[in-house]
Amino acid sequence: MRLKGKRAIVTGASRGIGRAIALRLAEEGADLVVNALHAERLAQVVKEVESLGRRAIAVPGDVGSCETAKRLVDAALTELGGLEILVNVAGINRDAMLHKMTRDQWDEVLRVNLIGTFNTTQAAAIHMREAGYGRIINISSMSWLGNIGQANYAASKAGIVGLSKTAARELAKKGVTVNVVCPGFIDTDMTRALPQNIWQLMMDKIPMGQVGDPRDVANLVAFLASDEARYLTGEVINVSGGMVL
Ligand code: NAD
């Protein structure tokens, strides 16, 4: 119970990696505000968190809008009584080769992944720096190093690294740490949507020879959210079965 008494926001929590993080933080004792686009699946996650004996408040909405970020922080402060942890997981991909990528595909991915992470990080940081304590964990991707067909996604995930390292420097003296987790190839709806040949191509690149489980990412996030990780900030940590070394 490393997070007993802590209050956390998890975006993109209705399924996949976000859901696994929400449940892992709850297992460690945190109460939660959970966000995703669609209310129905989020309601299911609320029930799962409550069955672990923790509180969960659902705040559905698009993280690309700063109004959603404000609602998330307000819910934590007014309904849970505080906010110590923010985990930005909400993300989308709209893959296409650069020469075929539409401006809409570019804008949509940048808006959700990068502007979304900025909106919640800023709203939470305003509170955390006053409180003198905080843990911000942003989910990027190993694609931030560049990946064929993902100019928009890679740019958004690289942007998250720059944003997080800057926030880490600005907030270090305020007791707030900011770290980045880069999942490799994890078994979720997002990767299940890939064609079989791409799935196999990815598997061939993983030294451990197996796809990651969302809980592999959640275990690292739980550590970074805890007091045990007090001396880490501005780090970018891969969870990739050795795919990125
Ligand atoms: P997923 O598609 O299964 O889930 C995405 C979640 O984000 C859902 O809860 C969805 O409702 C939410 N979401 C999407 N758009 C949103 C918006 N505008 N506002 C609020 N919520 C929104 O994805 P996943 O595989 O669980 O990935 C989660 C995160 O991890 C993403 O940021 C993704 O880029 C990143 N990631 C995943 C992998 C992987 O292999 N699965 C690898 C690297 C990085």
PDB file of C-alpha atoms and ligand atoms in Angstrom:
ATOM      1  CA  MET A   1       0.000   0.000   0.000  1.00  0.00           C
ATOM      2  CA  ARG A   2       2.628   2.498  -1.138  1.00  0.00           C
ATOM      3  CA  LEU A   3       0.015   5.081  -2.167  1.00  0.00           C
ATOM      4  CA  LYS A   4      -2.299   5.001   0.840  1.00  0.00           C
ATOM      5  CA  GLY A   5      -4.018   8.362   1.285  1.00  0.00           C
ATOM      6  CA  LYS A   6      -2.874   9.661  -2.115  1.00  0.00           C
ATOM      7  CA  ARG A   7      -5.258  11.103  -4.741  1.00  0.00           C
ATOM      8  CA  ALA A   8      -4.563  10.469  -8.436  1.00  0.00           C
ATOM      9  CA  ILE A   9      -5.910  11.459 -11.848  1.00  0.00           C
ATOM     10  CA  VAL A  10      -5.525   8.893 -14.643  1.00  0.00           C
ATOM     11  CA  THR A  11      -6.524   9.931 -18.178  1.00  0.00           C
ATOM     12  CA  GLY A  12      -7.342   7.352 -20.866  1.00  0.00           C
ATOM     13  CA  ALA A  13      -8.375   4.987 -18.085  1.00  0.00           C
ATOM     14  CA  SER A  14     -11.286   3.150 -19.705  1.00  0.00           C
ATOM     15  CA  ARG A  15      -9.185   0.334 -21.204  1.00  0.00           C
ATOM     16  CA  GLY A  16      -5.701  -0.962 -21.992  1.00  0.00           C
ATOM     17  CA  ILE A  17      -2.726   0.644 -20.268  1.00  0.00           C
ATOM     18  CA  GLY A  18      -4.773   3.401 -18.577  1.00  0.00           C
ATOM     19  CA  ARG A  19      -7.183   0.912 -17.000  1.00  0.00           C
ATOM     20  CA  ALA A  20      -4.270  -1.234 -15.758  1.00  0.00           C
ATOM     21  CA  ILE A  21      -2.625   1.857 -14.214  1.00  0.00           C
ATOM     22  CA  ALA A  22      -5.866   2.921 -12.508  1.00  0.00           C
ATOM     23  CA  LEU A  23      -6.321  -0.539 -10.970  1.00  0.00           C
ATOM     24  CA  ARG A  24      -2.634  -0.764  -9.931  1.00  0.00           C
ATOM     25  CA  LEU A  25      -2.716   2.645  -8.201  1.00  0.00           C
ATOM     26  CA  ALA A  26      -5.944   1.620  -6.446  1.00  0.00           C
ATOM     27  CA  GLU A  27      -4.308  -1.648  -5.287  1.00  0.00           C
ATOM     28  CA  GLU A  28      -1.577   0.525  -3.753  1.00  0.00           C
ATOM     29  CA  GLY A  29      -4.201   2.528  -1.839  1.00  0.00           C
ATOM     30  CA  ALA A  30      -4.858   5.600  -4.008  1.00  0.00           C
ATOM     31  CA  ASP A  31      -8.279   7.148  -4.625  1.00  0.00           C
ATOM     32  CA  LEU A  32      -8.850   8.147  -8.220  1.00  0.00           C
ATOM     33  CA  VAL A  33     -10.366  10.499 -10.732  1.00  0.00           C
ATOM     34  CA  VAL A  34     -10.555   8.525 -13.967  1.00  0.00           C
ATOM     35  CA  ASN A  35     -11.028  10.007 -17.417  1.00  0.00           C
ATOM     36  CA  ALA A  36     -11.620   8.701 -20.938  1.00  0.00           C
ATOM     37  CA  LEU A  37     -13.657   9.688 -23.954  1.00  0.00           C
ATOM     38  CA  HIS A  38     -16.616   7.380 -23.353  1.00  0.00           C
ATOM     39  CA  ALA A  39     -18.591   7.225 -20.127  1.00  0.00           C
ATOM     40  CA  GLU A  40     -19.857   3.610 -20.367  1.00  0.00           C
ATOM     41  CA  ARG A  41     -16.496   1.812 -20.227  1.00  0.00           C
ATOM     42  CA  LEU A  42     -15.278   4.276 -17.622  1.00  0.00           C
ATOM     43  CA  ALA A  43     -18.231   3.328 -15.389  1.00  0.00           C
ATOM     44  CA  GLN A  44     -16.996  -0.280 -15.493  1.00  0.00           C
ATOM     45  CA  VAL A  45     -13.511   0.801 -14.343  1.00  0.00           C
ATOM     46  CA  VAL A  46     -15.082   2.800 -11.492  1.00  0.00           C
ATOM     47  CA  LYS A  47     -16.793  -0.410 -10.331  1.00  0.00           C
ATOM     48  CA  GLU A  48     -13.504  -2.350 -10.541  1.00  0.00           C
ATOM     49  CA  VAL A  49     -11.685   0.307  -8.477  1.00  0.00           C
ATOM     50  CA  GLU A  50     -14.486   0.343  -5.903  1.00  0.00           C
ATOM     51  CA  SER A  51     -14.281  -3.440  -5.617  1.00  0.00           C
ATOM     52  CA  LEU A  52     -10.666  -2.890  -4.473  1.00  0.00           C
ATOM     53  CA  GLY A  53     -12.012  -0.715  -1.646  1.00  0.00           C
ATOM     54  CA  ARG A  54     -10.963   2.639  -3.125  1.00  0.00           C
ATOM     55  CA  ARG A  55     -12.941   5.648  -4.368  1.00  0.00           C
ATOM     56  CA  ALA A  56     -13.146   6.479  -8.073  1.00  0.00           C
ATOM     57  CA  ILE A  57     -14.835   9.438  -9.725  1.00  0.00           C
ATOM     58  CA  ALA A  58     -15.475   9.303 -13.463  1.00  0.00           C
ATOM     59  CA  VAL A  59     -14.910  12.499 -15.423  1.00  0.00           C
ATOM     60  CA  PRO A  60     -15.420  11.640 -19.106  1.00  0.00           C
ATOM     61  CA  GLY A  61     -14.257  14.155 -21.694  1.00  0.00           C
ATOM     62  CA  ASP A  62     -11.720  15.065 -24.347  1.00  0.00           C
ATOM     63  CA  VAL A  63      -8.297  15.893 -22.863  1.00  0.00           C
ATOM     64  CA  GLY A  64      -7.616  18.053 -25.918  1.00  0.00           C
ATOM     65  CA  SER A  65      -9.900  20.640 -24.327  1.00  0.00           C
ATOM     66  CA  CYS A  66      -8.505  22.632 -21.378  1.00  0.00           C
ATOM     67  CA  GLU A  67     -11.971  22.669 -19.884  1.00  0.00           C
ATOM     68  CA  THR A  68     -11.680  18.873 -19.338  1.00  0.00           C
ATOM     69  CA  ALA A  69      -8.328  19.334 -17.576  1.00  0.00           C
ATOM     70  CA  LYS A  70      -9.855  21.887 -15.208  1.00  0.00           C
ATOM     71  CA  ARG A  71     -12.801  19.544 -14.481  1.00  0.00           C
ATOM     72  CA  LEU A  72     -10.379  16.706 -13.650  1.00  0.00           C
ATOM     73  CA  VAL A  73      -8.342  18.772 -11.195  1.00  0.00           C
ATOM     74  CA  ASP A  74     -11.488  20.299  -9.656  1.00  0.00           C
ATOM     75  CA  ALA A  75     -12.957  16.802  -9.121  1.00  0.00           C
ATOM     76  CA  ALA A  76      -9.795  15.651  -7.333  1.00  0.00           C
ATOM     77  CA  LEU A  77      -9.637  18.738  -5.116  1.00  0.00           C
ATOM     78  CA  THR A  78     -13.319  19.065  -4.263  1.00  0.00           C
ATOM     79  CA  GLU A  79     -14.477  15.434  -4.203  1.00  0.00           C
ATOM     80  CA  LEU A  80     -11.313  13.636  -3.055  1.00  0.00           C
ATOM     81  CA  GLY A  81      -9.853  16.547  -1.078  1.00  0.00           C
ATOM     82  CA  GLY A  82      -6.490  16.821  -2.871  1.00  0.00           C
ATOM     83  CA  LEU A  83      -4.260  15.798  -5.739  1.00  0.00           C
ATOM     84  CA  GLU A  84      -0.824  14.202  -5.472  1.00  0.00           C
ATOM     85  CA  ILE A  85      -0.530  12.121  -8.668  1.00  0.00           C
ATOM     86  CA  LEU A  86      -1.296  12.746 -12.346  1.00  0.00           C
ATOM     87  CA  VAL A  87      -0.842  10.037 -14.978  1.00  0.00           C
ATOM     88  CA  ASN A  88      -1.390  11.117 -18.593  1.00  0.00           C
ATOM     89  CA  VAL A  89      -2.259   8.034 -20.625  1.00  0.00           C
ATOM     90  CA  ALA A  90      -4.925   9.235 -23.107  1.00  0.00           C
ATOM     91  CA  GLY A  91      -3.548   8.825 -26.604  1.00  0.00           C
ATOM     92  CA  ILE A  92      -4.475   7.977 -30.172  1.00  0.00           C
ATOM     93  CA  ASN A  93      -2.724   7.032 -33.389  1.00  0.00           C
ATOM     94  CA  ARG A  94      -3.701   7.886 -36.980  1.00  0.00           C
ATOM     95  CA  ASP A  95      -0.880   6.231 -38.909  1.00  0.00           C
ATOM     96  CA  ALA A  96       0.062   7.119 -42.501  1.00  0.00           C
ATOM     97  CA  MET A  97       3.254   7.591 -44.464  1.00  0.00           C
ATOM     98  CA  LEU A  98       4.409  11.208 -44.415  1.00  0.00           C
ATOM     99  CA  HIS A  99       3.623  11.783 -48.105  1.00  0.00           C
ATOM    100  CA  LYS A 100       0.048  10.574 -47.563  1.00  0.00           C
ATOM    101  CA  MET A 101      -0.667  12.014 -44.120  1.00  0.00           C
ATOM    102  CA  THR A 102      -3.559  14.475 -44.079  1.00  0.00           C
ATOM    103  CA  ARG A 103      -3.469  17.680 -42.100  1.00  0.00           C
ATOM    104  CA  ASP A 104      -6.442  16.357 -40.098  1.00  0.00           C
ATOM    105  CA  GLN A 105      -4.487  13.223 -39.103  1.00  0.00           C
ATOM    106  CA  TRP A 106      -1.578  15.403 -37.979  1.00  0.00           C
ATOM    107  CA  ASP A 107      -3.767  17.858 -36.055  1.00  0.00           C
ATOM    108  CA  GLU A 108      -5.886  15.222 -34.335  1.00  0.00           C
ATOM    109  CA  VAL A 109      -2.936  13.246 -32.950  1.00  0.00           C
ATOM    110  CA  LEU A 110      -1.032  16.349 -31.823  1.00  0.00           C
ATOM    111  CA  ARG A 111      -4.166  17.745 -30.178  1.00  0.00           C
ATOM    112  CA  VAL A 112      -4.993  14.651 -28.113  1.00  0.00           C
ATOM    113  CA  ASN A 113      -1.496  13.372 -27.300  1.00  0.00           C
ATOM    114  CA  LEU A 114       0.547  16.536 -26.851  1.00  0.00           C
ATOM    115  CA  ILE A 115      -1.926  19.351 -26.193  1.00  0.00           C
ATOM    116  CA  GLY A 116      -3.926  16.944 -24.001  1.00  0.00           C
ATOM    117  CA  THR A 117      -0.837  16.184 -21.906  1.00  0.00           C
ATOM    118  CA  PHE A 118      -0.024  19.902 -21.702  1.00  0.00           C
ATOM    119  CA  ASN A 119      -3.558  20.794 -20.550  1.00  0.00           C
ATOM    120  CA  THR A 120      -3.647  18.362 -17.622  1.00  0.00           C
ATOM    121  CA  THR A 121       0.024  18.830 -16.678  1.00  0.00           C
ATOM    122  CA  GLN A 122      -0.448  22.593 -16.461  1.00  0.00           C
ATOM    123  CA  ALA A 123      -3.713  22.381 -14.509  1.00  0.00           C
ATOM    124  CA  ALA A 124      -2.239  19.867 -12.033  1.00  0.00           C
ATOM    125  CA  ALA A 125       1.105  21.678 -11.715  1.00  0.00           C
ATOM    126  CA  ILE A 126      -0.611  24.922 -10.681  1.00  0.00           C
ATOM    127  CA  HIS A 127      -2.029  23.062  -7.675  1.00  0.00           C
ATOM    128  CA  MET A 128       0.984  20.790  -6.959  1.00  0.00           C
ATOM    129  CA  ARG A 129       3.555  23.588  -6.822  1.00  0.00           C
ATOM    130  CA  GLU A 130       1.417  25.391  -4.241  1.00  0.00           C
ATOM    131  CA  ALA A 131       0.980  22.154  -2.255  1.00  0.00           C
ATOM    132  CA  GLY A 132       4.744  21.440  -2.427  1.00  0.00           C
ATOM    133  CA  TYR A 133       4.283  17.837  -3.541  1.00  0.00           C
ATOM    134  CA  GLY A 134       3.409  15.981  -6.717  1.00  0.00           C
ATOM    135  CA  ARG A 135       4.114  13.080  -9.014  1.00  0.00           C
ATOM    136  CA  ILE A 136       3.436  13.549 -12.739  1.00  0.00           C
ATOM    137  CA  ILE A 137       3.932  10.550 -15.025  1.00  0.00           C
ATOM    138  CA  ASN A 138       3.442  10.996 -18.757  1.00  0.00           C
ATOM    139  CA  ILE A 139       3.049   8.052 -21.116  1.00  0.00           C
ATOM    140  CA  SER A 140       5.061   8.586 -24.291  1.00  0.00           C
ATOM    141  CA  SER A 141       6.166   5.746 -26.590  1.00  0.00           C
ATOM    142  CA  MET A 142       9.390   4.321 -27.950  1.00  0.00           C
ATOM    143  CA  SER A 143       8.081   5.797 -31.246  1.00  0.00           C
ATOM    144  CA  TRP A 144       9.275   9.202 -30.017  1.00  0.00           C
ATOM    145  CA  LEU A 145      12.643   8.195 -31.509  1.00  0.00           C
ATOM    146  CA  GLY A 146      10.997   7.998 -34.955  1.00  0.00           C
ATOM    147  CA  ASN A 147       8.877   5.266 -36.544  1.00  0.00           C
ATOM    148  CA  ILE A 148       7.809   4.676 -40.132  1.00  0.00           C
ATOM    149  CA  GLY A 149       4.179   5.727 -40.729  1.00  0.00           C
ATOM    150  CA  GLN A 150       3.973   7.665 -37.466  1.00  0.00           C
ATOM    151  CA  ALA A 151       5.259  11.202 -38.138  1.00  0.00           C
ATOM    152  CA  ASN A 152       2.307  12.678 -36.219  1.00  0.00           C
ATOM    153  CA  TYR A 153       2.428  10.163 -33.352  1.00  0.00           C
ATOM    154  CA  ALA A 154       6.251  10.302 -33.026  1.00  0.00           C
ATOM    155  CA  ALA A 155       6.194  14.109 -32.991  1.00  0.00           C
ATOM    156  CA  SER A 156       3.496  14.132 -30.310  1.00  0.00           C
ATOM    157  CA  LYS A 157       5.363  11.580 -28.176  1.00  0.00           C
ATOM    158  CA  ALA A 158       8.701  13.428 -28.601  1.00  0.00           C
ATOM    159  CA  GLY A 159       6.851  16.611 -27.613  1.00  0.00           C
ATOM    160  CA  ILE A 160       5.755  14.870 -24.409  1.00  0.00           C
ATOM    161  CA  VAL A 161       9.429  14.184 -23.583  1.00  0.00           C
ATOM    162  CA  GLY A 162      10.377  17.858 -24.073  1.00  0.00           C
ATOM    163  CA  LEU A 163       7.368  19.070 -22.108  1.00  0.00           C
ATOM    164  CA  SER A 164       8.103  16.655 -19.252  1.00  0.00           C
ATOM    165  CA  LYS A 165      11.815  17.445 -18.999  1.00  0.00           C
ATOM    166  CA  THR A 166      11.002  21.170 -18.893  1.00  0.00           C
ATOM    167  CA  ALA A 167       8.305  20.666 -16.264  1.00  0.00           C
ATOM    168  CA  ALA A 168      10.740  18.490 -14.278  1.00  0.00           C
ATOM    169  CA  ARG A 169      13.284  21.330 -14.186  1.00  0.00           C
ATOM    170  CA  GLU A 170      10.680  23.988 -13.341  1.00  0.00           C
ATOM    171  CA  LEU A 171       9.019  21.969 -10.573  1.00  0.00           C
ATOM    172  CA  ALA A 172      12.041  20.219  -9.010  1.00  0.00           C
ATOM    173  CA  LYS A 173      12.362  22.687  -6.129  1.00  0.00           C
ATOM    174  CA  LYS A 174       8.614  22.488  -5.460  1.00  0.00           C
ATOM    175  CA  GLY A 175       8.621  18.795  -4.504  1.00  0.00           C
ATOM    176  CA  VAL A 176       7.048  17.757  -7.792  1.00  0.00           C
ATOM    177  CA  THR A 177       8.674  15.093  -9.973  1.00  0.00           C
ATOM    178  CA  VAL A 178       7.863  14.604 -13.659  1.00  0.00           C
ATOM    179  CA  ASN A 179       8.868  11.402 -15.437  1.00  0.00           C
ATOM    180  CA  VAL A 180       8.121   9.746 -18.771  1.00  0.00           C
ATOM    181  CA  VAL A 181       7.323   6.091 -19.412  1.00  0.00           C
ATOM    182  CA  CYS A 182       7.787   4.723 -22.932  1.00  0.00           C
ATOM    183  CA  PRO A 183       5.941   1.450 -23.478  1.00  0.00           C
ATOM    184  CA  GLY A 184       7.219  -0.807 -26.237  1.00  0.00           C
ATOM    185  CA  PHE A 185       4.696  -3.185 -27.798  1.00  0.00           C
ATOM    186  CA  ILE A 186       1.875  -3.812 -25.329  1.00  0.00           C
ATOM    187  CA  ASP A 187      -1.183  -6.038 -25.809  1.00  0.00           C
ATOM    188  CA  THR A 188      -4.135  -3.587 -25.941  1.00  0.00           C
ATOM    189  CA  ASP A 189      -6.997  -2.644 -28.281  1.00  0.00           C
ATOM    190  CA  MET A 190      -4.637  -0.131 -29.930  1.00  0.00           C
ATOM    191  CA  THR A 191      -2.112  -2.802 -30.975  1.00  0.00           C
ATOM    192  CA  ARG A 192      -4.784  -5.478 -31.622  1.00  0.00           C
ATOM    193  CA  ALA A 193      -6.066  -3.145 -34.368  1.00  0.00           C
ATOM    194  CA  LEU A 194      -2.783  -3.565 -36.312  1.00  0.00           C
ATOM    195  CA  PRO A 195      -2.641  -5.943 -39.301  1.00  0.00           C
ATOM    196  CA  GLN A 196      -1.191  -9.411 -38.533  1.00  0.00           C
ATOM    197  CA  ASN A 197       1.993  -8.783 -40.572  1.00  0.00           C
ATOM    198  CA  ILE A 198       2.795  -5.607 -38.590  1.00  0.00           C
ATOM    199  CA  TRP A 199       2.079  -7.454 -35.324  1.00  0.00           C
ATOM    200  CA  GLN A 200       4.596 -10.156 -36.363  1.00  0.00           C
ATOM    201  CA  LEU A 201       7.144  -7.536 -37.460  1.00  0.00           C
ATOM    202  CA  MET A 202       6.968  -5.939 -34.016  1.00  0.00           C
ATOM    203  CA  MET A 203       7.238  -9.281 -32.222  1.00  0.00           C
ATOM    204  CA  ASP A 204      10.402 -10.089 -34.219  1.00  0.00           C
ATOM    205  CA  LYS A 205      12.013  -6.905 -32.830  1.00  0.00           C
ATOM    206  CA  ILE A 206      11.462  -7.805 -29.158  1.00  0.00           C
ATOM    207  CA  PRO A 207      14.484  -9.583 -27.607  1.00  0.00           C
ATOM    208  CA  MET A 208      12.263 -11.125 -24.909  1.00  0.00           C
ATOM    209  CA  GLY A 209      10.107 -12.580 -27.698  1.00  0.00           C
ATOM    210  CA  GLN A 210       6.795 -11.705 -26.108  1.00  0.00           C
ATOM    211  CA  VAL A 211       4.289  -8.847 -26.184  1.00  0.00           C
ATOM    212  CA  GLY A 212       4.078  -6.675 -23.061  1.00  0.00           C
ATOM    213  CA  ASP A 213       1.148  -6.775 -20.651  1.00  0.00           C
ATOM    214  CA  PRO A 214      -0.491  -3.470 -19.589  1.00  0.00           C
ATOM    215  CA  ARG A 215       0.425  -4.392 -16.003  1.00  0.00           C
ATOM    216  CA  ASP A 216       4.127  -4.292 -16.935  1.00  0.00           C
ATOM    217  CA  VAL A 217       3.670  -0.562 -17.581  1.00  0.00           C
ATOM    218  CA  ALA A 218       1.408  -0.092 -14.547  1.00  0.00           C
ATOM    219  CA  ASN A 219       4.003  -1.593 -12.176  1.00  0.00           C
ATOM    220  CA  LEU A 220       6.582   1.028 -13.176  1.00  0.00           C
ATOM    221  CA  VAL A 221       4.024   3.846 -12.929  1.00  0.00           C
ATOM    222  CA  ALA A 222       3.091   2.729  -9.392  1.00  0.00           C
ATOM    223  CA  PHE A 223       6.760   2.954  -8.380  1.00  0.00           C
ATOM    224  CA  LEU A 224       7.224   6.393  -9.981  1.00  0.00           C
ATOM    225  CA  ALA A 225       4.071   7.607  -8.215  1.00  0.00           C
ATOM    226  CA  SER A 226       5.368   6.486  -4.827  1.00  0.00           C
ATOM    227  CA  ASP A 227       7.669   8.163  -2.304  1.00  0.00           C
ATOM    228  CA  GLU A 228      10.314   5.539  -3.130  1.00  0.00           C
ATOM    229  CA  ALA A 229      10.898   7.404  -6.432  1.00  0.00           C
ATOM    230  CA  ARG A 230      11.483  10.777  -4.722  1.00  0.00           C
ATOM    231  CA  TYR A 231      14.951  11.309  -6.255  1.00  0.00           C
ATOM    232  CA  LEU A 232      14.012  10.575  -9.884  1.00  0.00           C
ATOM    233  CA  THR A 233      12.838  13.364 -12.132  1.00  0.00           C
ATOM    234  CA  GLY A 234      12.987  14.144 -15.846  1.00  0.00           C
ATOM    235  CA  GLU A 235      13.705  10.491 -16.647  1.00  0.00           C
ATOM    236  CA  VAL A 236      12.527   8.657 -19.750  1.00  0.00           C
ATOM    237  CA  ILE A 237      12.122   4.950 -18.965  1.00  0.00           C
ATOM    238  CA  ASN A 238      11.365   2.231 -21.525  1.00  0.00           C
ATOM    239  CA  VAL A 239       9.179  -0.785 -20.782  1.00  0.00           C
ATOM    240  CA  SER A 240       9.843  -2.724 -23.962  1.00  0.00           C
ATOM    241  CA  GLY A 241      11.172  -6.231 -23.294  1.00  0.00           C
ATOM    242  CA  GLY A 242      14.529  -4.997 -24.591  1.00  0.00           C
ATOM    243  CA  MET A 243      13.201  -3.573 -27.891  1.00  0.00           C
ATOM    244  CA  VAL A 244      14.845  -0.223 -27.119  1.00  0.00           C
ATOM    245  CA  LEU A 245      18.265  -0.555 -25.513  1.00  0.00           C
TER     246      LEU A 245
HETATM  247  P1  NAD B   1      -6.153   2.280 -26.112  1.00  0.00           P
HETATM  248  O1  NAD B   1      -6.557   2.756 -27.459  1.00  0.00           O
HETATM  249  O2  NAD B   1      -6.471   0.878 -25.725  1.00  0.00           O
HETATM  250  O3  NAD B   1      -6.760   3.271 -24.996  1.00  0.00           O
HETATM  251  C1  NAD B   1      -6.679   4.652 -25.159  1.00  0.00           C
HETATM  252  C2  NAD B   1      -7.427   5.342 -24.042  1.00  0.00           C
HETATM  253  O4  NAD B   1      -7.327   6.759 -24.275  1.00  0.00           O
HETATM  254  C3  NAD B   1      -8.907   5.002 -23.994  1.00  0.00           C
HETATM  255  O5  NAD B   1      -9.320   4.997 -22.638  1.00  0.00           O
HETATM  256  C4  NAD B   1      -9.551   6.178 -24.711  1.00  0.00           C
HETATM  257  O6  NAD B   1     -10.887   6.462 -24.311  1.00  0.00           O
HETATM  258  C5  NAD B   1      -8.638   7.309 -24.263  1.00  0.00           C
HETATM  259  N1  NAD B   1      -8.707   8.470 -25.147  1.00  0.00           N
HETATM  260  C6  NAD B   1      -8.498   8.516 -26.479  1.00  0.00           C
HETATM  261  N2  NAD B   1      -8.678   9.782 -26.932  1.00  0.00           N
HETATM  262  C7  NAD B   1      -8.986  10.536 -25.838  1.00  0.00           C
HETATM  263  C8  NAD B   1      -9.286  11.908 -25.644  1.00  0.00           C
HETATM  264  N3  NAD B   1      -9.301  12.778 -26.666  1.00  0.00           N
HETATM  265  N4  NAD B   1      -9.566  12.333 -24.381  1.00  0.00           N
HETATM  266  C9  NAD B   1      -9.579  11.467 -23.345  1.00  0.00           C
HETATM  267  N5  NAD B   1      -9.298  10.163 -23.478  1.00  0.00           N
HETATM  268  C10 NAD B   1      -9.005   9.713 -24.703  1.00  0.00           C
HETATM  269  O7  NAD B   1      -4.579   2.574 -26.000  1.00  0.00           O
HETATM  270  P2  NAD B   1      -3.417   1.849 -25.169  1.00  0.00           P
HETATM  271  O8  NAD B   1      -2.759   0.876 -26.047  1.00  0.00           O
HETATM  272  O9  NAD B   1      -3.908   1.444 -23.822  1.00  0.00           O
HETATM  273  O10 NAD B   1      -2.402   3.095 -25.032  1.00  0.00           O
HETATM  274  C11 NAD B   1      -2.439   3.975 -23.935  1.00  0.00           C
HETATM  275  C12 NAD B   1      -1.312   4.988 -24.077  1.00  0.00           C
HETATM  276  O11 NAD B   1      -0.068   4.299 -24.194  1.00  0.00           O
HETATM  277  C13 NAD B   1      -1.418   5.872 -25.318  1.00  0.00           C
HETATM  278  O12 NAD B   1      -0.957   7.166 -25.017  1.00  0.00           O
HETATM  279  C14 NAD B   1      -0.481   5.201 -26.296  1.00  0.00           C
HETATM  280  O13 NAD B   1       0.012   6.110 -27.237  1.00  0.00           O
HETATM  281  C15 NAD B   1       0.595   4.701 -25.373  1.00  0.00           C
HETATM  282  N6  NAD B   1       1.367   3.582 -25.908  1.00  0.00           N
HETATM  283  C16 NAD B   1       0.795   2.370 -26.160  1.00  0.00           C
HETATM  284  C17 NAD B   1       1.571   1.338 -26.665  1.00  0.00           C
HETATM  285  C18 NAD B   1       1.016  -0.029 -26.941  1.00  0.00           C
HETATM  286  O14 NAD B   1       1.785  -0.887 -27.403  1.00  0.00           O
HETATM  287  N7  NAD B   1      -0.241  -0.305 -26.666  1.00  0.00           N
HETATM  288  C19 NAD B   1       2.923   1.547 -26.917  1.00  0.00           C
HETATM  289  C20 NAD B   1       3.482   2.799 -26.655  1.00  0.00           C
HETATM  290  C21 NAD B   1       2.688   3.803 -26.144  1.00  0.00           C
END
